[in-house]
Tab-separated table of C-alpha atoms in Angstrom:
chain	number	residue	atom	x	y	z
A	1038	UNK	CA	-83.990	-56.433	-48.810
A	1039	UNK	CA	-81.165	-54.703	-46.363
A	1040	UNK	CA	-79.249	-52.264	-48.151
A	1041	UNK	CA	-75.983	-50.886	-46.670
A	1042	UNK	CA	-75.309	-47.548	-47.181
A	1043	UNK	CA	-72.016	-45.524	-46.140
A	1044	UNK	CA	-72.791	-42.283	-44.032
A	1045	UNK	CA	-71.380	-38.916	-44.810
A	1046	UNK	CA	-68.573	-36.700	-44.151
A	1047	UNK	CA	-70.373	-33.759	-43.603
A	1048	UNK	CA	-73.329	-33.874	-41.629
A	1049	UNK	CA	-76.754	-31.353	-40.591
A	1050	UNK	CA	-76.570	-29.844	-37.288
A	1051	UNK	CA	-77.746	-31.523	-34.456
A	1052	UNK	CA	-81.389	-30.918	-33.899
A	1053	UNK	CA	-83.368	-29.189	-30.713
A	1054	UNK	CA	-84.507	-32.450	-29.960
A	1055	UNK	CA	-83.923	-34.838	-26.905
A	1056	UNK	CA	-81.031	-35.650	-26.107
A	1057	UNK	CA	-78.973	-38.887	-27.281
A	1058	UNK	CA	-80.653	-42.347	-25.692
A	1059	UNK	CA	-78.661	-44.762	-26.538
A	1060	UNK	CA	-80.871	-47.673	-25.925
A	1061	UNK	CA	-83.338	-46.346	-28.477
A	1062	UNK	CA	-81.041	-46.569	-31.280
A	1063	UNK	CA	-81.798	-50.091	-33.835
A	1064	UNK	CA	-79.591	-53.091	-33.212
A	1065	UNK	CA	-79.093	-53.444	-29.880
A	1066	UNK	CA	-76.699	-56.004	-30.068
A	1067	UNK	CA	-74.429	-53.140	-30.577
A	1068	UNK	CA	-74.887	-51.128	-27.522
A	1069	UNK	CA	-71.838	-51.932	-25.672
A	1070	UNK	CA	-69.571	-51.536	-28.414
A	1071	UNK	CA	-70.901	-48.205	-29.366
A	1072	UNK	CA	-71.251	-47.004	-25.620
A	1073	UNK	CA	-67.086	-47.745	-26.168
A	1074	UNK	CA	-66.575	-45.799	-28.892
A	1075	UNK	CA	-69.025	-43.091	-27.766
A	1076	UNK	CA	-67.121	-42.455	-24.173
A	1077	UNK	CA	-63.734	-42.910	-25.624
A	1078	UNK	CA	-64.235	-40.374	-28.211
A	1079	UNK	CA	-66.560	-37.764	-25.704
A	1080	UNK	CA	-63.356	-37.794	-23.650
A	1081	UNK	CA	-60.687	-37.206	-26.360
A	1082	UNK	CA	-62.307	-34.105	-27.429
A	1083	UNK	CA	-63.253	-32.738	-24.062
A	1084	UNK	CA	-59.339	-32.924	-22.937
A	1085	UNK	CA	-57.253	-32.326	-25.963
A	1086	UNK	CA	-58.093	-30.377	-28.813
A	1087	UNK	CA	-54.959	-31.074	-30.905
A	1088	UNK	CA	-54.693	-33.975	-30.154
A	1089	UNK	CA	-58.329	-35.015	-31.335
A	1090	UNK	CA	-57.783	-32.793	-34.206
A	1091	UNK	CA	-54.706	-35.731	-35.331
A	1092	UNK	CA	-56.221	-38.505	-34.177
A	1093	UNK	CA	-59.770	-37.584	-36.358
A	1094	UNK	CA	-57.584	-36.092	-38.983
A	1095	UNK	CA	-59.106	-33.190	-39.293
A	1096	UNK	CA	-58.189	-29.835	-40.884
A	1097	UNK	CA	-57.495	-26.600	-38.820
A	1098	UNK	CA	-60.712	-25.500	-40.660
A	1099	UNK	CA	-62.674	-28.026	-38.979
A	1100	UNK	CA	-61.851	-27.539	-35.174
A	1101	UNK	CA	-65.108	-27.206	-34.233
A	1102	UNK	CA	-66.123	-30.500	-35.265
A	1103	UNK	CA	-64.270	-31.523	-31.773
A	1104	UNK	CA	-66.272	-29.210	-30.230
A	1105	UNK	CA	-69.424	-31.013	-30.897
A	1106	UNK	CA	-67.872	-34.183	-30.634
A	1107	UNK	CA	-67.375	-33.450	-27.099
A	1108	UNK	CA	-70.963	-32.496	-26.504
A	1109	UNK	CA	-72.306	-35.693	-27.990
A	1110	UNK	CA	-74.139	-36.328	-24.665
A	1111	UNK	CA	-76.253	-33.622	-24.404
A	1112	UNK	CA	-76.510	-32.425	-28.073
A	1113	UNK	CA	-79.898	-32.690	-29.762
A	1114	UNK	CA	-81.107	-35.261	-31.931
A	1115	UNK	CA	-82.840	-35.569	-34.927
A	1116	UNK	CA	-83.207	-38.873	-37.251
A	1117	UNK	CA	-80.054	-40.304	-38.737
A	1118	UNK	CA	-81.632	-39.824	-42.486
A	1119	UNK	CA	-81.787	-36.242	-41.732
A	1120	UNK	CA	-78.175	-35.926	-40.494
A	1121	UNK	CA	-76.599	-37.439	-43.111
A	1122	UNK	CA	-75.728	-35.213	-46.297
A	1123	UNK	CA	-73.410	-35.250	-49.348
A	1124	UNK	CA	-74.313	-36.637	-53.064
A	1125	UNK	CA	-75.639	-39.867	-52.235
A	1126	UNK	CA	-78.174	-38.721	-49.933
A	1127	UNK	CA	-79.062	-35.606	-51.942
A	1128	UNK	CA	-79.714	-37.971	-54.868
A	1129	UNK	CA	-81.797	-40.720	-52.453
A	1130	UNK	CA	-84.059	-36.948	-51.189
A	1131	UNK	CA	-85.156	-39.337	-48.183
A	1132	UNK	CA	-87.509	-36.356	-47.587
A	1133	UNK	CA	-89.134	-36.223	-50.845
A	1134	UNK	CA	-89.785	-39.982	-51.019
A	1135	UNK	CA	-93.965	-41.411	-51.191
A	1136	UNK	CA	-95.069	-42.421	-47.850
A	1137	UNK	CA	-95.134	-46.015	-48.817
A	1138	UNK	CA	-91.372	-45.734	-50.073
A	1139	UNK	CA	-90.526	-43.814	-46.227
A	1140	UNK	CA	-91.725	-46.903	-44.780
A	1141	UNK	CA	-89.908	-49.280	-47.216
A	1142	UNK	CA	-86.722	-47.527	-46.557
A	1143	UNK	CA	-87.613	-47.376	-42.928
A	1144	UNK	CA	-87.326	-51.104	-43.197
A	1145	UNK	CA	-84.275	-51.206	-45.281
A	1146	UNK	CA	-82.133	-48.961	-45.072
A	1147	UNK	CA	-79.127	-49.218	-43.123
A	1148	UNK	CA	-76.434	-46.541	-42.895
A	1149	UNK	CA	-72.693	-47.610	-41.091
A	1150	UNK	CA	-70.754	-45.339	-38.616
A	1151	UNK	CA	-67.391	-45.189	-37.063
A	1152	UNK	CA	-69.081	-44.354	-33.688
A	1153	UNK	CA	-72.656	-46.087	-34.060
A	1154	UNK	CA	-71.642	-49.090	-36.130
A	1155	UNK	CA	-74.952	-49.008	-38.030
A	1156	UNK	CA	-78.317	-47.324	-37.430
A	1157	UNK	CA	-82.050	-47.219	-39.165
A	1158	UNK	CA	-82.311	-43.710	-40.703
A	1159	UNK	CA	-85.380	-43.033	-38.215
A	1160	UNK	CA	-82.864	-43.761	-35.157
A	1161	UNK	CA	-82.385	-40.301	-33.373
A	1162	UNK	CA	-78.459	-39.477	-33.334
A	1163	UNK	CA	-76.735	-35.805	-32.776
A	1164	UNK	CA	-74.390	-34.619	-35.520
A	1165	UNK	CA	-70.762	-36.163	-34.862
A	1166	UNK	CA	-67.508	-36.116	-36.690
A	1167	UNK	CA	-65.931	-39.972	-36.603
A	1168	UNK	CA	-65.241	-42.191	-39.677
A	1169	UNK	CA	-64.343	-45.640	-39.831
A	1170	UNK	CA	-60.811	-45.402	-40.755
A	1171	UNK	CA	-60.089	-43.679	-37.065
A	1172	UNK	CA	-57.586	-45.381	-34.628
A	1173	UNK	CA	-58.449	-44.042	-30.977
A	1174	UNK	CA	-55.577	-44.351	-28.708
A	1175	UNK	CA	-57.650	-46.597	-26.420
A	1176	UNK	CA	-60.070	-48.686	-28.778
A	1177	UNK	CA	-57.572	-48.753	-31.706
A	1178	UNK	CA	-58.844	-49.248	-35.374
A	1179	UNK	CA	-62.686	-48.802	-35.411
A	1180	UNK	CA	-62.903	-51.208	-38.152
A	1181	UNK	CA	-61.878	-53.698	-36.299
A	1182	UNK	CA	-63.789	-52.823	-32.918
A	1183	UNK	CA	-66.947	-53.200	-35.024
A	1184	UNK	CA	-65.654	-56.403	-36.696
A	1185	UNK	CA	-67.240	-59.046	-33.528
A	1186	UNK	CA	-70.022	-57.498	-33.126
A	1187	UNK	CA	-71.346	-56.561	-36.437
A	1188	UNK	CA	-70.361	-60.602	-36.952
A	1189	UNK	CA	-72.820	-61.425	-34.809
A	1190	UNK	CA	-75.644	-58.736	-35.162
A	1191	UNK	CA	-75.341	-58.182	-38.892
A	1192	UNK	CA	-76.650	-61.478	-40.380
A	1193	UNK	CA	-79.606	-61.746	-38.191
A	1194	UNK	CA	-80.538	-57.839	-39.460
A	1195	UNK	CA	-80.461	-59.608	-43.454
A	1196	UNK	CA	-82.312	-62.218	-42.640
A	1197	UNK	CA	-82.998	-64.375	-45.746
A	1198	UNK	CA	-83.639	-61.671	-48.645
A	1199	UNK	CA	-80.944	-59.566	-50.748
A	1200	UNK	CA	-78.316	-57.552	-49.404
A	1201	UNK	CA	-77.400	-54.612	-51.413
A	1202	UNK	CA	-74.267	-53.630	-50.126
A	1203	UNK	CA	-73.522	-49.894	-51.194
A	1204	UNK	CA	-70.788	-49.179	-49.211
A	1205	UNK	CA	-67.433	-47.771	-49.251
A	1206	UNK	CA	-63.974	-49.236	-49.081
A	1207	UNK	CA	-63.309	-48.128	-45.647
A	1208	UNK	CA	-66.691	-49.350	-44.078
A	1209	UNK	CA	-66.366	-52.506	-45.574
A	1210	UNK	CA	-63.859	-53.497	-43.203
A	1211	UNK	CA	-66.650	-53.369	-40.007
A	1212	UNK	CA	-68.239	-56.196	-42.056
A	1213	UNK	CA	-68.212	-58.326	-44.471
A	1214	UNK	CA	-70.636	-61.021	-45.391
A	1215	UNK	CA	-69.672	-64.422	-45.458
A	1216	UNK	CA	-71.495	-67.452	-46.893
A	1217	UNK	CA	-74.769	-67.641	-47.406
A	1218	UNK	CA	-74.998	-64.367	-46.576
A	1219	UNK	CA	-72.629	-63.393	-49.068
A	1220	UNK	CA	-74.147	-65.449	-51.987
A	1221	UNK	CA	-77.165	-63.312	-51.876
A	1222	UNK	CA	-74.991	-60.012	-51.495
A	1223	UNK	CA	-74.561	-57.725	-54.471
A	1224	UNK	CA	-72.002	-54.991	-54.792
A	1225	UNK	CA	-72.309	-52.237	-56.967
A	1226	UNK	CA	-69.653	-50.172	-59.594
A	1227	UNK	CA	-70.464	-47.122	-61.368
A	1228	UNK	CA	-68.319	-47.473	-64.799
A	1229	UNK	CA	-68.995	-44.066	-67.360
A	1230	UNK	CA	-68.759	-44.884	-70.625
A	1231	UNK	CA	-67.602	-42.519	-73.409
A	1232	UNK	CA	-67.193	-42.830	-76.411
A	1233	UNK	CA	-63.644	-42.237	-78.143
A	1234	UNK	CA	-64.243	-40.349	-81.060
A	1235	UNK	CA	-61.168	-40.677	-82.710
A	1236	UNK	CA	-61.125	-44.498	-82.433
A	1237	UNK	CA	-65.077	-45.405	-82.258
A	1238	UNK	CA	-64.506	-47.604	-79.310
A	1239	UNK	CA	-66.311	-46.664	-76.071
A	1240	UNK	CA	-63.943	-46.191	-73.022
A	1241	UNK	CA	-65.300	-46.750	-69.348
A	1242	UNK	CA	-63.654	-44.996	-66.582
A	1243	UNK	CA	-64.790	-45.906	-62.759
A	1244	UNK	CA	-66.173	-42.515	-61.309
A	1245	UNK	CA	-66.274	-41.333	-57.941
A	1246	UNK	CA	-68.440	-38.295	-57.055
A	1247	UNK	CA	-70.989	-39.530	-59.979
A	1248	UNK	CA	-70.778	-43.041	-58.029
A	1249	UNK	CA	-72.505	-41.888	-55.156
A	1250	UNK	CA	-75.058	-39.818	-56.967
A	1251	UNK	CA	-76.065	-42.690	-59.318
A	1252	UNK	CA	-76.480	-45.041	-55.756
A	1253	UNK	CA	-78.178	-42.591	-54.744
A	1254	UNK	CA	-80.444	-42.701	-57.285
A	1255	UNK	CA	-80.806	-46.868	-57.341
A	1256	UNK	CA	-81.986	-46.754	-54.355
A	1257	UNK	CA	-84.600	-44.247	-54.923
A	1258	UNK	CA	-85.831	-46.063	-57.827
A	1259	UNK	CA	-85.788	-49.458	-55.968
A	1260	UNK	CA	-87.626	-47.677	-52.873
A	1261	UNK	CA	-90.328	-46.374	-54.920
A	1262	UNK	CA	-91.052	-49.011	-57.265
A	1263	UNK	CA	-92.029	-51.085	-54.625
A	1264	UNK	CA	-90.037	-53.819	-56.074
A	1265	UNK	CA	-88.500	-56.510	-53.787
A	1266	UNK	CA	-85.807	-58.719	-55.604
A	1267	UNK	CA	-85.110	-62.096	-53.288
A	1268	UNK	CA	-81.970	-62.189	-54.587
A	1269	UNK	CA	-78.878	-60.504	-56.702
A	1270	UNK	CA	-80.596	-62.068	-60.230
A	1271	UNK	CA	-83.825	-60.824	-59.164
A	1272	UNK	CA	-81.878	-57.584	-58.459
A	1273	UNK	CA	-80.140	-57.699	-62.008
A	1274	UNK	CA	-83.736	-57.730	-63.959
A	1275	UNK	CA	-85.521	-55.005	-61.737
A	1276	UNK	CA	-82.942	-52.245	-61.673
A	1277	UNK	CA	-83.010	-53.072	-65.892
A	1278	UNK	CA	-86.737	-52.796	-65.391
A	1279	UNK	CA	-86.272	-49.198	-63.748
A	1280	UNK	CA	-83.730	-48.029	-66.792
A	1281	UNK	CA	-80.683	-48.827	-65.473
A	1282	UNK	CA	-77.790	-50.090	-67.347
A	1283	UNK	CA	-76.595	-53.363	-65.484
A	1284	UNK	CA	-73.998	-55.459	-66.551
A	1285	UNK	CA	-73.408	-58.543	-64.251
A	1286	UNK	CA	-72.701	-62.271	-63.778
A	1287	UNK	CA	-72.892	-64.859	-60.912
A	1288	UNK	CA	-69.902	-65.089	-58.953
A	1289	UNK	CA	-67.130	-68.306	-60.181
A	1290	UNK	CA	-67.883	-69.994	-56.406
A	1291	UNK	CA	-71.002	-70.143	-54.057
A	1292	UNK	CA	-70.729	-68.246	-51.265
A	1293	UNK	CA	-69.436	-64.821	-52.608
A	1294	UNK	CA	-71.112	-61.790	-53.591
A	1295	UNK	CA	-72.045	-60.741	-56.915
A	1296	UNK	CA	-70.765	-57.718	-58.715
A	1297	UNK	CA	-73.020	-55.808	-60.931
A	1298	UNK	CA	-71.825	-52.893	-63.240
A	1299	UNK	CA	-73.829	-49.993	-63.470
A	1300	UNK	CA	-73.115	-47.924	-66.607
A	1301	UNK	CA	-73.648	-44.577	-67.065
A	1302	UNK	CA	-73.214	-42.335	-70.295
A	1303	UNK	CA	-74.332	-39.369	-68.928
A	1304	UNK	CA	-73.258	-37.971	-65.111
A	1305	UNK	CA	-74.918	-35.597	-63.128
């Protein structure tokens, strides 16, 4: 099972480890590309602060995420599951998993980056500030700069078992499974369901923050159960075997990616 997480805005500081080394980092195939990216953006923050402020469209409040940017070189390290914060990866507790669930999500996990493409969560990175929906003056759209490589480096890192794609909109567009591939992908919504009490009927609404939380917690579950579903049907009946709500169907035409509802009636 590969499953595809998104990273986060926010991030931990950079570590007092070694510096960055690049060719340590998983998926080699993308070492040029990010080497790209990585001295493209190391120079826009060294010359111009304003002007990396607009192109990374960030706040006033967050200058000094150019700052580090610029010292991405020489910066300390620390593993990329440690780096990345926010709700989804406060609900996943990477730290608090069983050591046979560490090694499972060792194995599995897979988180994407405007400036690494995609790394292992044990991969050593420094703390950065770069999303996917950036356009650098030189590279242009990362999306896009990630879209041949990740073509060609992606489906080799699914193999042949599920891929449990938990990503966002705008990292979505560095990749996207096609064929096979794709007919053994499975998306995931988080719908809320209320109930309407002057009607009776229960109402869903799509959530947001609650959507990452509740991923979050999937892939906890799935971690530490052990379980390994070859497929999105096999995925269907073990996340209902967990507790989870799951409403889904096979896609209309082979070769696309199934959808599975997750409902939740209570958010937190």
């Amino acid at each position: 099972m590969l499953v595809l997480l998104p990273p986060s805005e926010g991030k931990a500081a950079s570590g007092r480890g070694a510096a960055l080394k690049p060719e340590s980092l998983s998926l080699p195939g993308l070492a040029e590309a990010r080497a790209a990216v990585l001295d493209e953006l190391v120079e826009l923050c060294s010359a111009d602060e304003d002007k990396a402020r607009d192109v990374l469209g960030l706040s006033e409040g967050l200058r000094g995420e150019i700052a580090k940017n610029a010292q991405l070189r020489t910066a300390g390290t620390r593993p990329a599951g440690e780096i990345y914060t926010g709700v989804l990866y406060d609900a996943l507790d990477l730290a608090a998993l069983s050591d046979q669930a560490r090694r499972r999500a060792r194995r599995s996990l897979l988180v994407f980056s405007g400036l690494w493409g995609a790394v292992r969560i044990d991969d050593r990175i420094p703390s950065y500030r770069c999303s996917m929906g950036v356009k650098l003056p030189g590279l242009g759209a990362l999306g896009a700069h990630w879209r041949g490589p990740m073509a060609s480096v992606l489906p080799e890192a699914a193999g042949d078992g599920l891929v449990l794609d938990l990503r966002s909109s705008a990292y979505t567009t560095a990749w996207r499974p096609r064929g096979e591939v794709a007919g053994r992908t499975a998306t995931v919504r988080v719908l809320h369901a209320q109930l309407d009490e002057a009607t009776g009927v229960e109402k869903r609404s799509v959530v947001s923050h609650f959507n990452k939380a509740t991923k979050g917690r999937i892939v906890r579950s799935l971690l530490e159960s052990g379980s390994s579903p070859a497929d999105p049907a096999e995925l269907v009946e073990a996340l209902r075997d967990l507790g989870h709500v799951v409403e889904a169907e096979p896609p209309a035409k082979p070769g696309k990616a199934w959808a599975l509802d997750v409902v939740v009636r209570e958010i937190h």
